[in-house]
PDB file of C-alpha atoms in Angstrom:
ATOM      1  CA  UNK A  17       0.000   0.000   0.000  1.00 55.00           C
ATOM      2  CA  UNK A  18       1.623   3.042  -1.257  1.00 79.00           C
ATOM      3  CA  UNK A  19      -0.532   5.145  -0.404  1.00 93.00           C
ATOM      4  CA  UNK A  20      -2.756   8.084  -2.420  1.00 96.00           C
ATOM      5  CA  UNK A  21      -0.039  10.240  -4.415  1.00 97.00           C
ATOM      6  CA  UNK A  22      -1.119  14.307  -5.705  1.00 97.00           C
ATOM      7  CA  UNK A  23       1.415  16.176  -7.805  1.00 97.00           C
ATOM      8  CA  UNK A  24       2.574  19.262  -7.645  1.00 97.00           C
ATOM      9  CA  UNK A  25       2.312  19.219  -3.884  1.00 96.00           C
ATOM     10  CA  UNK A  26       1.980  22.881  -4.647  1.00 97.00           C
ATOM     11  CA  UNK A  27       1.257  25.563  -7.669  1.00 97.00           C
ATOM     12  CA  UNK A  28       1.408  28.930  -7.861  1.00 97.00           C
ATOM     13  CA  UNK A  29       0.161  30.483 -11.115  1.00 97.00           C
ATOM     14  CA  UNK A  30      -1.364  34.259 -12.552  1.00 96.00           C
ATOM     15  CA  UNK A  31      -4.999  34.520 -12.637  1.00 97.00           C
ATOM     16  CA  UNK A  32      -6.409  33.735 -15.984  1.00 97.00           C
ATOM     17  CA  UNK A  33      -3.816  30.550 -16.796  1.00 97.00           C
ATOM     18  CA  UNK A  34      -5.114  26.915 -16.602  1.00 97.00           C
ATOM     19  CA  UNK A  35      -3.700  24.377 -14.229  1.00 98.00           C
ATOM     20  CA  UNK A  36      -3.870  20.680 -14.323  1.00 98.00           C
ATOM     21  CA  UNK A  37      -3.862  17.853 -11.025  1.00 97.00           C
ATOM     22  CA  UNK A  38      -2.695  14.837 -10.932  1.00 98.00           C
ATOM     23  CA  UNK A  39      -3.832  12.143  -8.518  1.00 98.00           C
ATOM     24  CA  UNK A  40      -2.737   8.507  -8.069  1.00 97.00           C
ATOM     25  CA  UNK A  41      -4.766   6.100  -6.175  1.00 96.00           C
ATOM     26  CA  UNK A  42      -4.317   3.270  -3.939  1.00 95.00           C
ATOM     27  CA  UNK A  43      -3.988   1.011  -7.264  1.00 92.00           C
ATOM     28  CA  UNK A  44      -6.507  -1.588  -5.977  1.00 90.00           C
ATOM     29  CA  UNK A  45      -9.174   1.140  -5.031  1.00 93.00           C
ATOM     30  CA  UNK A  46     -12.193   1.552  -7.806  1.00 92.00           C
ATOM     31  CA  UNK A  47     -13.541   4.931  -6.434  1.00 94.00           C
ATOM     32  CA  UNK A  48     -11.905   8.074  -6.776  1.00 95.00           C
ATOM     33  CA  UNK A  49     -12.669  11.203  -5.266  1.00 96.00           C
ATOM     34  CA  UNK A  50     -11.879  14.981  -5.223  1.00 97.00           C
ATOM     35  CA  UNK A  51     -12.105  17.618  -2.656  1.00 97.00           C
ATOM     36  CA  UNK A  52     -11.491  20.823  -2.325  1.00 96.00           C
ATOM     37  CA  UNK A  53     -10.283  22.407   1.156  1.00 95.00           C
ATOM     38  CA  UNK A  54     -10.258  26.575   1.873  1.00 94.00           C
ATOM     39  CA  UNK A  55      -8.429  28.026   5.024  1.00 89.00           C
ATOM     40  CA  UNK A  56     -10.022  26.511   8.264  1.00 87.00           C
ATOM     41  CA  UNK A  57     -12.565  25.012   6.692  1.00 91.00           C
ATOM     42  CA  UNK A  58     -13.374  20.996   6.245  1.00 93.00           C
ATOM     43  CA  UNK A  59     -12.818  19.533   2.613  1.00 95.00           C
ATOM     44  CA  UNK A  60     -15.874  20.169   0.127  1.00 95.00           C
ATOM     45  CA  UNK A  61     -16.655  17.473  -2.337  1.00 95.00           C
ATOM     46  CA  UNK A  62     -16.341  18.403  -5.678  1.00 95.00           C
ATOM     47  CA  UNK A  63     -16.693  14.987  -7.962  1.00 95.00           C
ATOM     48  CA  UNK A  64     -15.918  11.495  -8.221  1.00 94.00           C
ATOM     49  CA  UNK A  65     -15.356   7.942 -10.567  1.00 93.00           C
ATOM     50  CA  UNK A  66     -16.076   4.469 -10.172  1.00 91.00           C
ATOM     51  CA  UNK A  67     -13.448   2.655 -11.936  1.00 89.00           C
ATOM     52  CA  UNK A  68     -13.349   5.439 -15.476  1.00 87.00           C
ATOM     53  CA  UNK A  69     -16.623   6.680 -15.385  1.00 87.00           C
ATOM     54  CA  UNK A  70     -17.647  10.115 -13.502  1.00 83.00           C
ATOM     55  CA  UNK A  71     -20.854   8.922 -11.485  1.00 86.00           C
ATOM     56  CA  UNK A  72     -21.444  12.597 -10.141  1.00 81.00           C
ATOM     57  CA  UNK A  73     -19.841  15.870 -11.422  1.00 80.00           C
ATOM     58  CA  UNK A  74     -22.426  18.495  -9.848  1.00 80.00           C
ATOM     59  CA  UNK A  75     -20.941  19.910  -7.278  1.00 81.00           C
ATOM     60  CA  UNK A  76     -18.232  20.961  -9.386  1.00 83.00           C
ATOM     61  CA  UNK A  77     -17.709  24.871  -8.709  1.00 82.00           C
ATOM     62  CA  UNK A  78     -18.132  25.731 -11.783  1.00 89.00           C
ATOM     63  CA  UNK A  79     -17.774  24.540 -15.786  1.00 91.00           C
ATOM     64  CA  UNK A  80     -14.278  25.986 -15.612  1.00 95.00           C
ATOM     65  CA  UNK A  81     -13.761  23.033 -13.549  1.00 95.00           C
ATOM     66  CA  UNK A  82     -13.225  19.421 -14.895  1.00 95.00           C
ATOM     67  CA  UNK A  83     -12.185  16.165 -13.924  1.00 95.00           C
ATOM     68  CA  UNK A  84     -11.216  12.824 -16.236  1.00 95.00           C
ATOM     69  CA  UNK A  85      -9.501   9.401 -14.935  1.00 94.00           C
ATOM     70  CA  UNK A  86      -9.462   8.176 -18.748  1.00 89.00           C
ATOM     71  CA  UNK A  87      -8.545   4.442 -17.511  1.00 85.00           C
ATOM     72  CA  UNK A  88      -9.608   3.884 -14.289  1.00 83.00           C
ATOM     73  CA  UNK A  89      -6.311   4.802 -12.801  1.00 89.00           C
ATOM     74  CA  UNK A  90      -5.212   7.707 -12.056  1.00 96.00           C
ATOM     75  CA  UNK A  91      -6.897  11.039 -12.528  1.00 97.00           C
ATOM     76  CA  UNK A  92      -6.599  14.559 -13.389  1.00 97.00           C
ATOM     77  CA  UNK A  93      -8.331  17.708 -12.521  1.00 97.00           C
ATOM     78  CA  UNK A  94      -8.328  20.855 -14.444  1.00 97.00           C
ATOM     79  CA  UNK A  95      -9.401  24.663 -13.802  1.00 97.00           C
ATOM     80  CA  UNK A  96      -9.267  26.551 -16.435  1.00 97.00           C
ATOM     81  CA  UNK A  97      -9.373  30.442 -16.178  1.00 97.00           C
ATOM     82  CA  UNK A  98      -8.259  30.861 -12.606  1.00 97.00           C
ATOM     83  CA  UNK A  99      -9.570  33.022 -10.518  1.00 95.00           C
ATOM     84  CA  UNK A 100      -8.371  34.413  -7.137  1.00 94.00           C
ATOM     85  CA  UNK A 101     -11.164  32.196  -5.462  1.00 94.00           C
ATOM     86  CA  UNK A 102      -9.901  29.387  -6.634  1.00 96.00           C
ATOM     87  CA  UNK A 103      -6.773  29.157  -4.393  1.00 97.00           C
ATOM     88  CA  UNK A 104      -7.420  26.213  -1.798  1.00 96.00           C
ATOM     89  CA  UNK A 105      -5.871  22.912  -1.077  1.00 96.00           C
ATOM     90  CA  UNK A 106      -7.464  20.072  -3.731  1.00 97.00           C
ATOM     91  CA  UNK A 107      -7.584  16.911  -2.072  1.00 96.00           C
ATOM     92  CA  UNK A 108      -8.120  13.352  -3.984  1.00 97.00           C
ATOM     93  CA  UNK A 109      -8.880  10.439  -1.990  1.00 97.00           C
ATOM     94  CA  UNK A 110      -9.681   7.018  -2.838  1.00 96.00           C
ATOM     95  CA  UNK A 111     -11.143   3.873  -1.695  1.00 94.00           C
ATOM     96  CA  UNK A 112     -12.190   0.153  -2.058  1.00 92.00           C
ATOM     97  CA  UNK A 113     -15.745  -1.196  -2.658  1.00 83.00           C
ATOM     98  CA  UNK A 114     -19.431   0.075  -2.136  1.00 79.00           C
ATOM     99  CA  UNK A 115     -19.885   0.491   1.115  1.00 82.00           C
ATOM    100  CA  UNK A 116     -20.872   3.483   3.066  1.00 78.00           C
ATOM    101  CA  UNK A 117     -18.637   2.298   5.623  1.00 81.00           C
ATOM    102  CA  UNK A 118     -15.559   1.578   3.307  1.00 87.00           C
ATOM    103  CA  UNK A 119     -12.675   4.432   4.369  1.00 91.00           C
ATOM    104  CA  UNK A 120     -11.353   7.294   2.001  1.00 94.00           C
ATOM    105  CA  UNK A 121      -7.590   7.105   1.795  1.00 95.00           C
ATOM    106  CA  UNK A 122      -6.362  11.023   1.422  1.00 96.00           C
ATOM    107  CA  UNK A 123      -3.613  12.177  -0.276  1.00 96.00           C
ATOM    108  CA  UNK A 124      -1.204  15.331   0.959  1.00 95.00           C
ATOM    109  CA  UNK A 125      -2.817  17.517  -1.430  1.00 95.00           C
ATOM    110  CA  UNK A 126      -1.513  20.188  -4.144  1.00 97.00           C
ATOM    111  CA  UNK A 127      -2.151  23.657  -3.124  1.00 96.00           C
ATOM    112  CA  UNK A 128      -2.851  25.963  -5.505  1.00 97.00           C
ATOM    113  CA  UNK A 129      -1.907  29.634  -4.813  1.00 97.00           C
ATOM    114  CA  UNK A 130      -3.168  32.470  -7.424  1.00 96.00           C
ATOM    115  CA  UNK A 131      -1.344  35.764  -7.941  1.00 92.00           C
TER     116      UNK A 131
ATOM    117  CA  UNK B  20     -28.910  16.046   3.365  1.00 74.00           C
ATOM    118  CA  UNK B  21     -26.526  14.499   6.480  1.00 83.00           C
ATOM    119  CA  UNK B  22     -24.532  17.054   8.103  1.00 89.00           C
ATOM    120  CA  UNK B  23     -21.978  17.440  11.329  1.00 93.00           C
ATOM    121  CA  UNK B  24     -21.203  19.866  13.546  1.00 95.00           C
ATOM    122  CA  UNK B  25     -18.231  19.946  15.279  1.00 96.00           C
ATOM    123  CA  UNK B  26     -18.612  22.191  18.758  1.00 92.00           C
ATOM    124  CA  UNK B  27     -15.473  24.414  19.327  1.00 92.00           C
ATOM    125  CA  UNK B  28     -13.359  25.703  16.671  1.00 94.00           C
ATOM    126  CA  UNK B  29      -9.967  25.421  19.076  1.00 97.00           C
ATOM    127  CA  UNK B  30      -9.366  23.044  22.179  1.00 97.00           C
ATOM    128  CA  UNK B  31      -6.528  23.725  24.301  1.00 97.00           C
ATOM    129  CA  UNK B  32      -5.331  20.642  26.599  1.00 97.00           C
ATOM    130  CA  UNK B  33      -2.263  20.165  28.937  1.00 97.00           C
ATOM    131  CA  UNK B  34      -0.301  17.486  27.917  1.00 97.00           C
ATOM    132  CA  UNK B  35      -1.326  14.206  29.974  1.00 97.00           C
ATOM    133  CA  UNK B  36      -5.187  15.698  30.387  1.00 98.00           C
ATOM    134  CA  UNK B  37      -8.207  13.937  28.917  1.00 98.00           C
ATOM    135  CA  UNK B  38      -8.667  14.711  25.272  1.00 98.00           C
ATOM    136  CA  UNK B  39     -12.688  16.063  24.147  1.00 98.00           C
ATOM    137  CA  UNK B  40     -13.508  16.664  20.836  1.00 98.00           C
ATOM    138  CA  UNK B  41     -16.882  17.516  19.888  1.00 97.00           C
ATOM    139  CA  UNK B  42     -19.267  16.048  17.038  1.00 96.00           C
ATOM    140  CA  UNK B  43     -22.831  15.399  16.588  1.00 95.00           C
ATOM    141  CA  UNK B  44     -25.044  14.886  13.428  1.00 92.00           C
ATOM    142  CA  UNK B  45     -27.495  15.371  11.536  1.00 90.00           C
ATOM    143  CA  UNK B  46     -29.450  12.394   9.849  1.00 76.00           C
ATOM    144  CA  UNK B  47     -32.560  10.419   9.430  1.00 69.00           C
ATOM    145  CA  UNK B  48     -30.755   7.070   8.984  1.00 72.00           C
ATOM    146  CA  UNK B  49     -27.688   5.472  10.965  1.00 73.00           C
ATOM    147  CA  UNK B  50     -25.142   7.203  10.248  1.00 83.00           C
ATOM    148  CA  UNK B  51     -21.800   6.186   8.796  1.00 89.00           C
ATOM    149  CA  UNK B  52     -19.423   8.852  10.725  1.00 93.00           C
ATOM    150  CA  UNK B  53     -15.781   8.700  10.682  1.00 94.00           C
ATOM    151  CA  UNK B  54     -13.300  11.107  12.603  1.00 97.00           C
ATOM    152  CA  UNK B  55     -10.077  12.097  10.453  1.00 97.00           C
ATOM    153  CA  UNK B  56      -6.834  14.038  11.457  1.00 97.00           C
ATOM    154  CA  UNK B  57      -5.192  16.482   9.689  1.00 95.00           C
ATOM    155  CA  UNK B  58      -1.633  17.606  10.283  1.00 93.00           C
ATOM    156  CA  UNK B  59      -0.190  20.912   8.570  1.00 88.00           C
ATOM    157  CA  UNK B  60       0.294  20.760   5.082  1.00 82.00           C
ATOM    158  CA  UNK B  61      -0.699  17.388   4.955  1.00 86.00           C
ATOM    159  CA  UNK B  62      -3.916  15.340   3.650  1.00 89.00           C
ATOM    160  CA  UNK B  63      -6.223  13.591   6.088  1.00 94.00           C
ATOM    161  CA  UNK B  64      -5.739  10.547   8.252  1.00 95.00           C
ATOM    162  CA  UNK B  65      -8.371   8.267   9.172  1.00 95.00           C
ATOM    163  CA  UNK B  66      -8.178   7.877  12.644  1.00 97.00           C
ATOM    164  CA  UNK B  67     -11.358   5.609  13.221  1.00 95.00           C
ATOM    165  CA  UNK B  68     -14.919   4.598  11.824  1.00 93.00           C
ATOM    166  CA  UNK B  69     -18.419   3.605  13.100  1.00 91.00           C
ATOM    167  CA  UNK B  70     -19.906   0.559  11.619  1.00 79.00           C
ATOM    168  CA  UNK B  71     -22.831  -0.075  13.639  1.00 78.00           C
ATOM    169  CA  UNK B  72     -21.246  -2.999  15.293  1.00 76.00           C
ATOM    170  CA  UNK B  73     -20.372  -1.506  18.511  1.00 83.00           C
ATOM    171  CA  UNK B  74     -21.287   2.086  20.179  1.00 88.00           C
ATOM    172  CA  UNK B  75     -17.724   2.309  21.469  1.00 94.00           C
ATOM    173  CA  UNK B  76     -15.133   2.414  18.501  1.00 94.00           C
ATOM    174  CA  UNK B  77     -11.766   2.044  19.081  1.00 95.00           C
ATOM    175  CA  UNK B  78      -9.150   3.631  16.903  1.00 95.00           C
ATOM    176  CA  UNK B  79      -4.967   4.561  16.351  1.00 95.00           C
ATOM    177  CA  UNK B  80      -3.278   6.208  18.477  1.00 94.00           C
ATOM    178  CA  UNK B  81      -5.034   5.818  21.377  1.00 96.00           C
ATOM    179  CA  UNK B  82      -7.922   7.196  20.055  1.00 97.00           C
ATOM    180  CA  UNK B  83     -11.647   6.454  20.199  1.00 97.00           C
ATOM    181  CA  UNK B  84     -15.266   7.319  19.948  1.00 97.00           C
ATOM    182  CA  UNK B  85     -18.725   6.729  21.236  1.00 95.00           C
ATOM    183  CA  UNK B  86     -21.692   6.616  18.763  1.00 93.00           C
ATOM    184  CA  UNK B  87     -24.842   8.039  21.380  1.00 93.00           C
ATOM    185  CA  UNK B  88     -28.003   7.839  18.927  1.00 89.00           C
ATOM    186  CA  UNK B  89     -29.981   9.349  21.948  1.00 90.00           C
ATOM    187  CA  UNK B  90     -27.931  12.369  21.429  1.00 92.00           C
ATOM    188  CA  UNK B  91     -26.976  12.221  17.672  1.00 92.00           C
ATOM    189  CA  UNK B  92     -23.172  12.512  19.120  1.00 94.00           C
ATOM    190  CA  UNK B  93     -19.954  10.505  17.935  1.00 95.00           C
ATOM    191  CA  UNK B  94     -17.257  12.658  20.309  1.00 97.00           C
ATOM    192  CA  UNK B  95     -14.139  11.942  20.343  1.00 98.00           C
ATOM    193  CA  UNK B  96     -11.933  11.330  23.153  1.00 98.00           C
ATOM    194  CA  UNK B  97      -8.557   9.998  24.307  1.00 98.00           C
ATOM    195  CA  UNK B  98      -7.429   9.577  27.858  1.00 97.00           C
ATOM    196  CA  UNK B  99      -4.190  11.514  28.251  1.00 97.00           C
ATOM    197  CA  UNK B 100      -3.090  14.072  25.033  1.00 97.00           C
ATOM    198  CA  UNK B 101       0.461  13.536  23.894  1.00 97.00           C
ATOM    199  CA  UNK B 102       2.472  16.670  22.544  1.00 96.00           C
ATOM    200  CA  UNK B 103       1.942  14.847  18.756  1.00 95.00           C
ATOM    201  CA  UNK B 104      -1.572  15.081  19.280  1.00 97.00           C
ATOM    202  CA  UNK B 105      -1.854  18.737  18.281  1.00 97.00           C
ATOM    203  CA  UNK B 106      -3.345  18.828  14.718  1.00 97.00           C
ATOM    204  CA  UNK B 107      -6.774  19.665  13.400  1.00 97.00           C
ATOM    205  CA  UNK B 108      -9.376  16.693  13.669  1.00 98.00           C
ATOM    206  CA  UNK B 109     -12.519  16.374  11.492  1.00 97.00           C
ATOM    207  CA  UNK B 110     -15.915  14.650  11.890  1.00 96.00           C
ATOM    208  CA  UNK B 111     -17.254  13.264   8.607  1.00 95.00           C
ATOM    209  CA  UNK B 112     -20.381  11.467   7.469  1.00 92.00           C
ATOM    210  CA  UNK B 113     -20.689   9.652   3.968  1.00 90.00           C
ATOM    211  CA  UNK B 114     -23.747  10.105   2.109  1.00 84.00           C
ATOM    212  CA  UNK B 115     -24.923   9.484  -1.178  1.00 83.00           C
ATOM    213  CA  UNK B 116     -25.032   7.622  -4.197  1.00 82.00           C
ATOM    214  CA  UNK B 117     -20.842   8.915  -4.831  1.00 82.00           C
ATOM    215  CA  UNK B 118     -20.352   7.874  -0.288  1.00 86.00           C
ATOM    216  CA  UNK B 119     -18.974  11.402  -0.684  1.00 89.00           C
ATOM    217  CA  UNK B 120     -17.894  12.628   2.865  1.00 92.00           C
ATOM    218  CA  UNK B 121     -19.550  15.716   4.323  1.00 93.00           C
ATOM    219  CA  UNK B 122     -16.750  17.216   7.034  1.00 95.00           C
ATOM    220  CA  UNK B 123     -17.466  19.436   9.779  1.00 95.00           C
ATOM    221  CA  UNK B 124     -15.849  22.787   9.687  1.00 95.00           C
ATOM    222  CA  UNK B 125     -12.662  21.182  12.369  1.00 96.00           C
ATOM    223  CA  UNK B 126     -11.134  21.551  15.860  1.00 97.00           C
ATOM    224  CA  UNK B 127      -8.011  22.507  15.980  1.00 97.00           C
ATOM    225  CA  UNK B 128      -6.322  20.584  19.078  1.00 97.00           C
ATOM    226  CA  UNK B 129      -3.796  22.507  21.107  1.00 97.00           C
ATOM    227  CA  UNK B 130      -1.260  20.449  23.416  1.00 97.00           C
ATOM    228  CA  UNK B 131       0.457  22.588  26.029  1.00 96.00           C
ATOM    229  CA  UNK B 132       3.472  21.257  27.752  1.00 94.00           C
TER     230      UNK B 132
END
């Protein structure tokens, strides 16, 4: 078990340009999840897979955001157009099976940063 | 929709005292709650989970909880803080079609020597 790995751990970009996340699961896990995490505040959920396919993509922030995990591995998340409310801490988490009771594994995170 | 609140936004112990962390919820079905920590700059850890098989869940690090239905409460406690202790902890429920977690808004734990 290697764990749930994010890269960059952090990015710092000008308002306006586009970033891409990467996130690598625990490699057994089928779900996938992303979250995103402002100062002293919990983690929101934004969207997340089962196996390749995006099951629920509405609480995405906005259709600048997007999210694709093309083969059931790992999976990116895009903003495009950043905005200064965009800076947080995006969090991707995975886990194993169905259940409501199965655990999220977190990764460290990348923070983003906007100038 | 199943929420948490987490009571206190800071908790200051002495190092040695009883840890008390604060969480009840909202929901209209058993709840699946779980209590994460966060350290800076880091992602979460779980630190334990209710499953419905026993009110009293034990976790890491010396950690557990108490699932109270009467109360809608799932605090969390440990008997004696340790200076590594000091780190923000969340109360989550999953939810959903997606099990998404909904988090409380934290407690940041304070150990003082």
């Amino acid at each position: 078990d290697t764990g749930v790995s994010q890269n960059p751990r952090h990015k710092i970009t000008k308002r306006g340009q586009n970033v891409t996340f990467r996130c690598d699961p625990i490699s057994e896990h089928n779900r996938l999840y992303w979250y995103r995490q402002t100062l002293g505040q919990g983690p929101e959920f934004l969207t997340y897979f089962q196996n390749e396919a995006q099951l629920e993509k509405s609480r995405l922030l906005s259709d600048r955001f997007s999210a694709e995990r093309p083969k059931g591995s790992f999976s990116t998340l895009e903003i495009q157009r950043t905005e200064q409310g965009d800076s947080a801490m995006y969090l991707c988490a995975s886990s194993l099976g169905d259940g409501f009771n199965q655990p999220q594994h977190f990764g460290d995170g990348t923070r983003l940063s906007i100038l | 929709a199943q929420s948490v609140t987490q009571l206190g936004s800071h908790v200051s112990v002495s190092e040695g005292a009883l840890v008390l962390l604060r969480c009840n919820y909202s929901s209209s079905v058993p709840p699946y709650l779980f209590w994460y920590v966060q350290y800076p700059n880091q992602g979460l850890q779980l630190l334990l989970k209710y499953t419905s098989a026993a009110t009293l869940v034990k976790g890491i690090n010396g950690f557990e909880a108490e699932f109270k239905k009467s109360e809608t409460s799932f605090h969390l406690t440990k008997p004696s803080a340790h200076m590594s202790d000091a780190a923000e902890y969340f109360c989550a429920v999953a939810s959903g079609s997606a099990r998404q977690l909904t988090f409380g808004s934290g407690t940041q734990l304070t150990v003082l020597p």
